[in-house]
CSV table of C-alpha atoms and ligand atoms in Angstrom, one decimal:
chain,number,residue,atom,x,y,z
A,247,MET,CA,0.4,-0.4,0.3
A,248,ASP,CA,1.2,3.5,-1.0
A,249,LYS,CA,1.7,6.8,1.3
A,250,LEU,CA,1.7,10.4,0.4
A,251,ILE,CA,4.9,12.2,2.0
A,252,ILE,CA,3.9,16.0,2.5
A,253,LYS,CA,6.3,18.8,3.4
A,254,GLY,CA,3.8,21.8,5.1
A,255,GLY,CA,4.0,25.2,4.9
A,256,ILE,CA,3.9,26.3,1.2
A,257,SER,CA,0.6,28.4,0.1
A,258,LEU,CA,-1.1,26.9,-2.8
A,259,LYS,CA,-0.3,28.7,-5.9
A,260,GLY,CA,-1.1,27.9,-9.8
A,261,GLU,CA,-4.2,26.8,-11.7
A,262,ILE,CA,-5.4,23.1,-12.8
A,263,ARG,CA,-8.4,21.5,-14.5
A,264,ILE,CA,-10.9,19.8,-12.8
A,265,ALA,CA,-12.4,16.1,-13.6
A,266,GLY,CA,-15.5,14.7,-14.2
A,267,ALA,CA,-17.7,14.1,-11.2
A,268,LYS,CA,-17.0,10.5,-9.7
A,269,ASN,CA,-20.9,10.7,-8.2
A,270,SER,CA,-22.5,11.0,-11.4
A,271,ALA,CA,-20.3,9.0,-13.5
A,272,LEU,CA,-21.1,6.1,-11.6
A,273,PRO,CA,-24.9,6.5,-12.0
A,274,ILE,CA,-24.5,7.1,-15.3
A,275,LEU,CA,-22.3,4.5,-16.1
A,276,ALA,CA,-25.2,1.8,-14.2
A,277,ALA,CA,-27.7,4.0,-16.7
A,278,THR,CA,-25.9,2.2,-19.5
A,279,LEU,CA,-27.9,-1.1,-18.7
A,280,LEU,CA,-31.3,0.4,-19.6
A,281,THR,CA,-30.9,0.4,-23.0
A,282,GLN,CA,-29.6,-2.0,-25.8
A,283,GLU,CA,-28.0,0.7,-27.8
A,284,THR,CA,-24.5,2.3,-27.4
A,285,ILE,CA,-23.9,4.7,-24.9
A,286,GLN,CA,-20.5,7.1,-25.2
A,287,ILE,CA,-19.6,9.1,-22.1
A,288,CYS,CA,-17.1,11.7,-22.0
A,289,ASN,CA,-15.5,13.3,-19.4
A,290,LEU,CA,-15.1,10.4,-16.9
A,291,PRO,CA,-12.7,10.8,-14.1
A,292,HIS,CA,-10.0,8.6,-14.1
A,293,LEU,CA,-10.5,6.6,-10.3
A,294,PHE,CA,-10.3,3.5,-8.8
A,295,ASP,CA,-14.3,3.4,-8.5
A,296,ILE,CA,-14.7,4.5,-11.8
A,297,THR,CA,-12.3,1.1,-12.8
A,298,THR,CA,-14.5,-0.6,-10.2
A,299,MET,CA,-17.8,0.3,-12.2
A,300,LEU,CA,-16.5,-0.9,-15.5
A,301,GLU,CA,-15.4,-4.2,-13.9
A,302,LEU,CA,-18.8,-4.3,-12.4
A,303,LEU,CA,-20.9,-4.0,-16.1
A,304,GLY,CA,-17.7,-6.9,-17.4
A,305,CYS,CA,-18.5,-9.1,-15.0
A,306,MET,CA,-22.0,-9.1,-16.3
A,307,GLY,CA,-20.8,-9.9,-19.8
A,308,VAL,CA,-20.7,-6.1,-21.3
A,309,GLN,CA,-17.5,-5.1,-22.4
A,310,PRO,CA,-16.9,-1.2,-22.5
A,311,ILE,CA,-14.8,0.2,-25.3
A,312,ILE,CA,-12.4,2.9,-24.0
A,313,ASP,CA,-11.0,4.7,-26.2
A,314,GLU,CA,-8.0,6.9,-27.1
A,315,LYS,CA,-9.2,10.1,-24.9
A,316,LEU,CA,-10.3,7.6,-22.1
A,317,ASN,CA,-13.8,7.9,-23.3
A,318,VAL,CA,-16.0,5.2,-22.5
A,319,GLU,CA,-18.5,3.2,-25.0
A,320,VAL,CA,-20.9,1.0,-23.4
A,321,ASP,CA,-23.5,-1.9,-25.4
A,322,SER,CA,-24.7,-3.3,-22.4
A,323,SER,CA,-26.8,-6.1,-25.0
A,324,THR,CA,-24.4,-8.5,-24.6
A,325,ILE,CA,-25.3,-8.5,-20.9
A,326,LYS,CA,-25.3,-12.3,-19.8
A,327,HIS,CA,-25.3,-12.1,-16.1
A,328,PHE,CA,-27.6,-10.1,-13.7
A,329,SER,CA,-25.9,-9.8,-10.7
A,330,ALA,CA,-23.3,-7.7,-8.8
A,331,PRO,CA,-20.8,-10.2,-6.5
A,332,TYR,CA,-19.8,-9.0,-3.0
A,333,GLU,CA,-16.1,-9.4,-4.3
A,334,LEU,CA,-17.2,-5.6,-6.0
A,335,VAL,CA,-19.8,-4.4,-4.2
A,336,LYS,CA,-17.4,-4.7,-1.2
A,337,THR,CA,-14.7,-2.1,-2.5
A,338,MET,CA,-17.6,0.3,-4.2
A,339,ARG,CA,-21.1,0.9,-1.7
A,340,ALA,CA,-22.0,2.6,-5.6
A,341,SER,CA,-22.5,-0.6,-7.3
A,342,ILE,CA,-25.7,-0.9,-5.6
A,343,LEU,CA,-26.8,1.7,-8.7
A,344,VAL,CA,-27.4,-1.3,-10.8
A,345,LEU,CA,-30.1,-2.8,-9.0
A,346,GLY,CA,-32.9,-0.5,-10.4
A,347,PRO,CA,-31.4,-0.6,-14.3
A,348,LEU,CA,-31.2,-4.0,-13.9
A,349,LEU,CA,-34.4,-4.8,-12.4
A,350,THR,CA,-36.7,-2.7,-14.6
A,351,ARG,CA,-35.0,-3.8,-18.1
A,352,TYR,CA,-34.8,-7.5,-17.3
A,353,GLY,CA,-37.0,-8.1,-14.5
A,354,GLN,CA,-34.1,-9.8,-12.1
A,355,ALA,CA,-31.1,-8.4,-10.3
A,356,GLU,CA,-28.9,-10.1,-7.6
A,357,VAL,CA,-26.8,-7.2,-5.9
A,358,ALA,CA,-24.6,-8.3,-2.5
A,359,LEU,CA,-25.9,-5.9,0.3
A,360,PRO,CA,-23.5,-3.4,0.4
A,361,GLY,CA,-21.6,-3.5,4.2
A,362,GLY,CA,-21.5,-0.6,5.9
A,363,CYS,CA,-18.2,1.9,5.9
A,364,ALA,CA,-15.9,4.3,8.0
A,365,ILE,CA,-18.5,6.9,8.2
A,366,GLY,CA,-21.4,5.0,9.1
A,367,SER,CA,-23.9,1.7,8.4
A,368,ARG,CA,-25.4,3.0,5.4
A,369,PRO,CA,-28.3,1.0,5.4
A,370,VAL,CA,-30.0,0.6,1.6
A,371,ASN,CA,-33.6,-0.1,3.3
A,372,LEU,CA,-35.2,2.7,1.3
A,373,HIS,CA,-33.8,1.7,-2.0
A,374,ILE,CA,-35.5,-1.9,-1.5
A,375,SER,CA,-38.7,-0.3,0.1
A,376,ALA,CA,-39.5,1.7,-2.6
A,377,LEU,CA,-38.4,-0.5,-5.4
A,378,GLN,CA,-41.2,-3.4,-3.6
A,379,ALA,CA,-43.7,-0.5,-3.6
A,380,MET,CA,-43.2,-0.6,-7.6
A,381,GLY,CA,-44.1,-4.3,-7.8
A,382,ALA,CA,-40.6,-6.2,-7.3
A,383,ASP,CA,-40.4,-9.1,-5.1
A,384,ILE,CA,-37.2,-8.4,-3.1
A,385,VAL,CA,-35.6,-10.9,-0.5
A,386,VAL,CA,-32.5,-10.0,1.8
A,387,GLU,CA,-30.4,-13.2,2.2
A,388,ASP,CA,-27.2,-14.4,2.6
A,389,GLY,CA,-26.0,-11.3,2.3
A,390,TYR,CA,-27.3,-10.9,-1.0
A,391,ILE,CA,-30.6,-8.7,-2.1
A,392,LYS,CA,-32.5,-10.8,-4.8
A,393,ALA,CA,-35.0,-8.7,-6.8
A,394,SER,CA,-37.2,-9.7,-9.4
A,395,VAL,CA,-40.9,-8.7,-11.0
A,396,LYS,CA,-42.9,-10.5,-13.5
A,397,GLY,CA,-43.6,-8.2,-16.6
A,398,LYS,CA,-42.8,-4.6,-15.7
A,399,LEU,CA,-42.4,-2.7,-12.7
A,400,ASN,CA,-45.3,-0.1,-11.9
A,401,GLY,CA,-45.1,3.4,-11.5
A,402,ALA,CA,-46.0,4.4,-7.9
A,403,HIS,CA,-46.0,7.6,-5.8
A,404,ILE,CA,-43.1,7.0,-3.3
A,405,PHE,CA,-42.2,9.3,-0.1
A,406,MET,CA,-38.6,8.8,0.7
A,407,ASP,CA,-38.3,8.9,4.6
A,408,LEU,CA,-34.7,10.4,4.3
A,409,VAL,CA,-33.2,12.3,1.2
A,410,THR,CA,-31.1,9.7,-0.1
A,411,VAL,CA,-28.7,9.9,-3.0
A,412,THR,CA,-28.4,6.6,-4.7
A,413,GLY,CA,-32.1,6.0,-3.0
A,414,THR,CA,-33.3,8.7,-5.6
A,415,GLU,CA,-31.1,7.4,-8.2
A,416,ASN,CA,-31.9,4.1,-8.2
A,417,VAL,CA,-35.8,4.7,-8.2
A,418,MET,CA,-35.5,7.5,-10.7
A,419,MET,CA,-33.7,5.2,-12.9
A,420,ALA,CA,-35.9,1.8,-11.9
A,421,ALA,CA,-39.0,4.1,-13.3
A,422,CYS,CA,-37.6,5.4,-16.5
A,423,LEU,CA,-38.9,1.8,-17.7
A,424,ALA,CA,-41.8,1.2,-15.6
A,425,GLU,CA,-45.6,1.0,-16.5
A,426,GLY,CA,-47.3,4.6,-16.0
A,427,GLN,CA,-45.8,7.2,-13.9
A,428,THR,CA,-43.7,7.5,-11.1
A,429,VAL,CA,-43.7,10.7,-8.0
A,430,ILE,CA,-40.8,10.4,-5.6
A,431,GLU,CA,-41.3,13.2,-2.7
A,432,ASN,CA,-38.3,14.3,-0.6
A,433,ALA,CA,-36.2,13.5,-3.7
A,434,ALA,CA,-32.6,14.1,-3.2
A,435,ARG,CA,-31.7,17.9,-5.2
A,436,GLU,CA,-27.8,16.9,-5.6
A,437,PRO,CA,-26.3,18.3,-8.9
A,438,GLU,CA,-25.3,14.5,-9.5
A,439,VAL,CA,-29.4,13.2,-9.3
A,440,VAL,CA,-29.8,16.3,-12.4
A,441,ASP,CA,-26.6,15.2,-14.1
A,442,LEU,CA,-28.3,11.7,-14.0
A,443,ALA,CA,-31.9,12.9,-14.8
A,444,ASN,CA,-30.3,14.8,-17.6
A,445,CYS,CA,-28.7,12.1,-19.2
A,446,LEU,CA,-31.7,9.6,-19.3
A,447,VAL,CA,-33.7,12.5,-20.9
A,448,LYS,CA,-31.3,12.1,-23.4
A,449,MET,CA,-31.4,8.3,-23.8
A,450,GLY,CA,-35.6,9.2,-24.3
A,451,ALA,CA,-36.8,8.8,-20.5
A,452,ASP,CA,-39.8,11.1,-19.7
A,453,ILE,CA,-38.8,12.8,-16.1
A,454,SER,CA,-39.0,16.4,-14.9
A,455,GLY,CA,-38.4,18.2,-11.6
A,456,GLN,CA,-34.8,17.0,-11.3
A,457,GLY,CA,-33.5,19.2,-8.8
A,458,THR,CA,-36.3,19.8,-6.8
A,459,ASP,CA,-37.6,17.5,-3.9
A,460,THR,CA,-40.2,16.1,-5.9
A,461,ILE,CA,-39.3,14.5,-9.4
A,462,ILE,CA,-41.8,12.7,-12.0
A,463,ILE,CA,-41.0,10.1,-14.2
A,464,ASN,CA,-43.4,8.9,-17.2
A,465,GLY,CA,-42.5,5.3,-17.8
A,466,VAL,CA,-41.6,4.7,-21.8
A,467,LYS,CA,-40.9,1.6,-23.5
A,468,ASP,CA,-37.5,1.8,-24.3
A,469,LEU,CA,-34.1,3.6,-24.1
A,470,HIS,CA,-32.0,4.9,-27.0
A,471,GLY,CA,-28.2,5.3,-27.2
A,472,CYS,CA,-26.6,8.6,-26.6
A,473,SER,CA,-23.5,10.8,-26.0
A,474,TYR,CA,-23.1,12.4,-22.7
A,475,SER,CA,-20.3,14.4,-20.9
A,476,VAL,CA,-20.2,14.0,-17.1
A,477,MET,CA,-20.7,17.3,-15.4
A,478,PRO,CA,-17.4,18.9,-13.3
A,479,ASP,CA,-16.9,17.2,-9.7
A,480,ARG,CA,-18.1,19.7,-7.2
A,481,ILE,CA,-16.6,17.8,-4.4
A,482,GLU,CA,-12.9,17.5,-6.3
A,483,THR,CA,-13.3,21.0,-6.6
A,484,GLY,CA,-14.3,22.6,-3.3
A,485,THR,CA,-11.5,20.3,-1.8
A,486,TYR,CA,-8.5,22.5,-3.5
A,487,LEU,CA,-10.3,25.1,-2.7
A,488,ILE,CA,-10.3,24.7,1.4
A,489,ALA,CA,-7.0,23.6,0.7
A,490,ALA,CA,-6.1,26.9,-1.3
A,491,ALA,CA,-7.7,28.7,1.6
A,492,ALA,CA,-5.8,26.9,4.6
A,493,THR,CA,-2.7,27.3,3.2
A,494,ARG,CA,-3.3,31.5,2.8
A,495,GLY,CA,-2.8,30.6,-1.0
A,496,HIS,CA,-3.6,32.1,-4.4
A,497,ILE,CA,-5.9,29.2,-7.1
A,498,LYS,CA,-7.4,29.0,-10.4
A,499,LEU,CA,-9.6,26.2,-11.0
A,500,LYS,CA,-11.0,25.4,-14.9
A,501,ASP,CA,-13.4,23.3,-16.2
A,502,THR,CA,-15.7,23.6,-13.1
A,503,ARG,CA,-19.1,24.7,-12.1
A,504,PRO,CA,-19.1,27.7,-9.9
A,505,ASP,CA,-23.0,27.7,-10.4
A,506,ILE,CA,-23.8,24.4,-7.7
A,507,LEU,CA,-20.9,25.7,-5.4
A,508,GLU,CA,-23.1,28.4,-3.4
A,509,SER,CA,-22.6,27.2,0.2
A,510,LEU,CA,-19.3,26.7,0.1
A,511,LEU,CA,-18.3,29.7,-1.5
A,512,SER,CA,-20.0,31.9,0.7
A,513,LYS,CA,-18.4,29.9,3.5
A,514,LEU,CA,-15.2,30.6,1.7
A,515,GLU,CA,-15.7,34.6,2.0
A,516,GLN,CA,-16.6,34.2,5.9
A,517,VAL,CA,-13.2,32.6,6.1
A,518,GLY,CA,-11.7,35.5,4.5
A,519,ALA,CA,-11.4,34.4,0.7
A,520,GLU,CA,-11.5,36.8,-2.4
A,521,ILE,CA,-13.6,35.1,-4.9
A,522,LYS,CA,-13.4,35.4,-8.7
A,523,LEU,CA,-16.0,33.6,-10.9
A,524,GLY,CA,-16.6,32.9,-14.6
A,525,ASP,CA,-18.6,30.2,-16.2
A,526,ASN,CA,-16.5,27.4,-15.9
A,527,TRP,CA,-13.7,28.7,-13.5
A,528,ILE,CA,-13.3,29.9,-10.3
A,529,GLU,CA,-10.3,31.8,-8.2
A,530,LEU,CA,-9.8,31.8,-4.7
A,531,ASN,CA,-7.1,34.4,-3.2
A,532,MET,CA,-6.2,34.8,0.4
A,533,HIS,CA,-4.1,37.4,-0.1
A,534,GLY,CA,-1.7,35.6,2.4
A,535,LYS,CA,-3.9,35.8,4.9
A,536,ARG,CA,-4.6,34.0,7.6
A,537,PRO,CA,-8.2,32.1,7.6
A,538,GLN,CA,-10.8,32.9,10.1
A,539,ALA,CA,-12.4,30.2,11.9
A,540,VAL,CA,-16.0,29.8,11.1
A,541,SER,CA,-18.9,27.1,11.6
A,542,LEU,CA,-21.3,25.1,9.8
A,543,ARG,CA,-24.0,22.4,9.9
A,544,THR,CA,-23.9,20.1,6.7
A,545,ALA,CA,-27.3,19.0,5.1
A,546,PRO,CA,-28.7,17.1,2.0
A,547,TYR,CA,-28.1,19.9,-1.1
A,548,PRO,CA,-28.1,23.0,-1.2
A,549,ALA,CA,-26.8,22.9,2.2
A,550,PHE,CA,-23.2,23.1,3.3
A,551,PRO,CA,-22.1,18.8,1.6
A,552,THR,CA,-21.4,16.4,3.9
A,553,ASP,CA,-18.3,15.5,1.9
A,554,MET,CA,-16.6,18.7,2.4
A,555,GLN,CA,-17.0,18.6,6.4
A,556,ALA,CA,-13.5,16.8,7.0
A,557,GLN,CA,-11.8,19.1,4.5
A,558,PHE,CA,-13.2,22.2,6.4
A,559,THR,CA,-12.7,20.5,9.9
A,560,ALA,CA,-8.5,21.0,8.5
A,561,LEU,CA,-8.9,24.5,7.5
A,562,ASN,CA,-10.5,25.4,10.7
A,563,SER,CA,-7.7,23.7,12.6
A,564,VAL,CA,-5.4,26.4,11.6
A,565,ALA,CA,-7.9,29.2,11.2
A,566,ALA,CA,-7.8,32.6,13.5
A,567,GLY,CA,-10.8,31.9,16.3
A,568,THR,CA,-12.8,29.0,17.2
A,569,GLY,CA,-15.3,27.2,14.9
A,570,SER,CA,-18.2,24.5,14.8
A,571,ILE,CA,-19.1,21.9,12.4
A,572,THR,CA,-21.9,19.6,13.0
A,573,GLU,CA,-22.8,16.5,10.9
A,574,THR,CA,-26.1,15.4,10.1
A,575,VAL,CA,-26.1,13.3,7.2
A,576,PHE,CA,-23.7,10.7,8.6
A,577,GLU,CA,-23.5,9.0,12.2
A,578,ASN,CA,-19.6,8.4,12.1
A,579,ARG,CA,-17.6,11.0,10.1
A,580,PHE,CA,-15.2,12.2,12.9
A,581,MET,CA,-12.7,9.9,12.3
A,582,HIS,CA,-10.3,12.5,10.7
A,583,VAL,CA,-10.5,14.2,14.0
A,584,HIS,CA,-8.7,11.6,16.1
A,585,GLU,CA,-5.8,12.0,13.5
A,586,MET,CA,-5.6,16.1,13.5
A,587,ASN,CA,-5.5,15.9,17.1
A,588,ARG,CA,-1.8,14.1,17.0
A,589,MET,CA,-0.7,16.5,14.6
A,590,GLY,CA,-1.6,19.2,17.1
A,591,ALA,CA,-5.1,20.2,16.7
A,592,LEU,CA,-7.5,21.5,19.3
A,593,ILE,CA,-10.7,19.8,18.5
A,594,LYS,CA,-13.5,18.3,20.7
A,595,VAL,CA,-15.9,16.0,19.8
A,596,GLU,CA,-19.3,16.6,21.3
A,597,GLY,CA,-21.9,14.3,20.2
A,598,ASN,CA,-22.7,15.4,15.7
A,599,THR,CA,-20.6,18.4,16.4
A,600,VAL,CA,-17.0,19.1,16.6
A,601,ILE,CA,-15.1,22.5,18.2
A,602,VAL,CA,-12.0,23.5,16.6
A,603,GLN,CA,-10.2,26.2,18.3
A,604,GLY,CA,-7.1,27.1,15.8
A,605,VAL,CA,-4.0,26.7,15.8
A,606,ASP,CA,-1.2,28.4,14.6
A,607,ALA,CA,0.1,25.6,12.6
A,608,LEU,CA,0.0,22.0,13.0
A,609,LYS,CA,3.1,19.3,13.7
A,610,GLY,CA,3.3,16.9,11.0
A,611,ALA,CA,3.0,12.9,12.2
A,612,PRO,CA,2.3,10.1,10.3
A,613,VAL,CA,-1.6,9.3,9.8
A,614,MET,CA,-3.8,7.0,8.8
A,615,ALA,CA,-6.5,7.5,6.2
A,616,THR,CA,-9.9,6.0,7.0
A,617,ASP,CA,-12.1,7.3,4.1
A,618,LEU,CA,-12.0,8.8,1.2
A,619,ARG,CA,-12.7,12.6,2.0
A,620,ALA,CA,-10.9,12.2,5.4
A,621,SER,CA,-7.8,11.0,3.8
A,622,ALA,CA,-8.6,14.4,1.4
A,623,SER,CA,-8.5,16.4,5.0
A,624,LEU,CA,-5.4,14.8,6.2
A,625,ILE,CA,-3.3,15.6,3.0
A,626,ILE,CA,-5.0,19.6,3.9
A,627,ALA,CA,-3.6,18.9,7.1
A,628,GLY,CA,-0.3,17.9,6.1
A,629,LEU,CA,-0.2,20.6,4.0
A,630,VAL,CA,0.0,23.5,6.9
A,631,SER,CA,1.9,21.7,9.4
A,632,GLU,CA,5.3,22.2,10.2
A,633,ASN,CA,8.1,19.6,9.0
A,634,GLU,CA,6.5,16.3,7.6
A,635,THR,CA,3.7,14.1,7.6
A,636,SER,CA,2.7,11.1,5.6
A,637,VAL,CA,-0.5,10.1,5.4
A,638,ASP,CA,-0.8,6.0,4.8
A,639,ARG,CA,-3.9,3.7,3.3
A,640,ILE,CA,-4.0,6.2,0.3
A,641,TYR,CA,-5.7,3.7,-1.8
A,642,HIS,CA,-9.4,5.6,-0.1
A,643,ILE,CA,-7.7,8.7,-1.6
A,644,ASP,CA,-7.1,7.1,-5.1
A,645,ARG,CA,-11.0,5.9,-5.1
A,646,GLY,CA,-12.0,9.9,-5.3
A,647,TYR,CA,-9.5,12.5,-6.3
A,648,GLU,CA,-7.6,11.9,-9.9
A,649,CYS,CA,-4.1,12.5,-9.6
A,650,ILE,CA,-3.9,14.3,-6.6
A,651,GLU,CA,-0.2,14.4,-6.0
A,652,GLU,CA,0.8,15.3,-9.6
A,653,LYS,CA,-2.4,18.1,-9.2
A,654,LEU,CA,-0.7,19.5,-5.9
A,655,GLN,CA,2.7,19.6,-7.2
A,656,LEU,CA,1.3,22.0,-10.1
A,657,LEU,CA,0.1,24.1,-7.0
A,658,GLY,CA,3.6,24.1,-5.6
A,659,ALA,CA,2.9,21.5,-3.1
A,660,GLN,CA,6.1,19.3,-1.8
A,661,ILE,CA,3.8,16.2,-2.1
A,662,ARG,CA,5.4,12.4,-3.2
A,663,ARG,CA,4.1,9.2,-3.1
A,664,VAL,CA,6.3,6.1,-1.7
A,665,PRO,CA,5.7,2.4,-1.1
A,666,SER,CA,4.7,1.7,2.6
B,803,LIG,C1,-24.1,9.5,-1.8
B,803,LIG,O1,-24.1,8.6,-1.0
B,803,LIG,C2,-22.4,10.0,-1.8
B,803,LIG,N1,-21.9,8.7,-3.0
B,803,LIG,C3,-21.9,10.4,-0.8
B,803,LIG,O2,-20.4,10.7,-1.2
B,803,LIG,C4,-22.8,11.7,0.0
B,803,LIG,O3,-21.8,11.4,1.3
B,803,LIG,C5,-23.7,11.2,0.0
B,803,LIG,O4,-24.7,10.7,-0.8
B,803,LIG,C6,-24.5,12.1,1.0
B,803,LIG,O5,-24.3,13.4,0.0
B,803,LIG,C7,-22.5,9.0,-4.1
B,803,LIG,O6,-23.4,9.5,-4.9
B,803,LIG,C8,-21.7,7.5,-5.1
B,803,LIG,P1,-27.5,8.9,1.4
B,803,LIG,P2,-25.6,7.7,-0.5
B,803,LIG,O7,-27.8,7.3,0.4
B,803,LIG,O8,-26.1,8.1,-1.5
B,803,LIG,C9,-29.5,7.1,5.2
B,803,LIG,C10,-18.1,10.4,-1.1
B,803,LIG,O9,-17.6,11.0,-0.1
B,803,LIG,N2,-30.0,6.1,4.3
B,803,LIG,O10,-27.7,9.8,0.7
B,803,LIG,O11,-24.9,6.0,0.0
B,803,LIG,C11,-27.7,7.1,5.1
B,803,LIG,O12,-27.1,6.4,6.1
B,803,LIG,C12,-19.4,9.8,-1.1
B,803,LIG,O13,-18.4,10.3,-2.3
B,803,LIG,C13,-30.5,5.0,4.6
B,803,LIG,O14,-31.2,5.4,6.2
B,803,LIG,O15,-25.8,8.2,0.8
B,803,LIG,C14,-27.3,8.7,5.4
B,803,LIG,O16,-27.6,8.3,6.4
B,803,LIG,C15,-19.2,9.3,0.3
B,803,LIG,N3,-31.4,4.2,3.8
B,803,LIG,C16,-28.1,9.5,4.7
B,803,LIG,O17,-29.3,8.6,4.0
B,803,LIG,C17,-31.2,4.0,2.9
B,803,LIG,O18,-32.0,2.9,1.9
B,803,LIG,C18,-28.1,10.1,3.4
B,803,LIG,O19,-27.4,8.5,2.8
B,803,LIG,C19,-30.3,5.0,1.9
B,803,LIG,C20,-29.7,6.1,2.9
């Protein structure tokens, strides 16, 4: 397993390109199962999770073709199996996203029950109950979700007890080929849900309301092929902006979308950053100033994203003043706090809130990544530390950040990957 060695104390400066969104690319790759025609997907990020999803399609008998520009063409007409094995699901919970497409197109699906992960138990009960409301027979046995339906799924009026991103995506995909109309109330409003909906509409689906809390899908007979480019990754964007603010730097991010980051950008202005925006770029300049501590509370979109909570905790750890951060989406998303406190941070955990008292700088130390976004926060902590930090178990980071050390080196960071 590799680790990253970071020499802190350098302000990030320069400009980099943002990759396609992991959490949009994954459901869109699953959506290719909904048609017998070829789908071309562009702007895919080069990430382990994308490779895992392509492997999953492969083990069903669907052979994606990757062209010279790393765009992917998927023709799922060669599909032979309708199951997602535990070996793959255990490495990527988003494999659950093939459940809805397989069920609605082929009337059957067998998907390993995704286990919990570092950030929480991550149940999928809402996915299951919604599909059952659409007429699916579903049993969970031997660690597998075994689903089937005779004929077509039926459209249904579904109220999601909790806002669930992949739950909304699974039901939306299943509803595209169901008989009649499906209404999803309390639907997730995340931009990645909208991106998936826009791709499905391009494939011939009849969807409205995406981006609001009520999505309406009228089932159609078939979906056709199309070419679709995945939206930019707002979490990658936010991670680099937070890193630049924490290191008192000045960066410009290209090929991104400022319009879906309002909650973060307003927090970064409170931190003291000067922010400039273009259609597809964001510039952040701290003018060398120390960031001011701010408080925030995570919640479903458009509120502050839970996927940027750990990164902001790292920023607050070296900010002027004290800030509180409350996590309302996942029950155990403070694993990074203990590692940061080993680096000299002054962070207290009180239930689902952390109280962060800023210090001038952290002290480099060997630390261990526990999940994708915690890994990113430890890299930021390393960037704002005196001397050297080593972050171990960075396979977590490679799941969600494309070429992270190269991009940080382009921004002036002293970071290198070594085998551990
Ligand atoms: C998606 O996960 C993202 N992953 C996560 O990003 C993100 O943190 C999360 O949404 C919240 O925004 C992908 O899109 C691939 P949820 P998802 O269902 O869909 C509870 C990253 O770092 N819940 O919206 O799995 C659940 O326990 C990852 O890129 C149920 O109780 O999250 C959680 O408390 C991490 N039952 C809350 O809802 C269900 O059936 C929100 O989870 C489903 C969810």
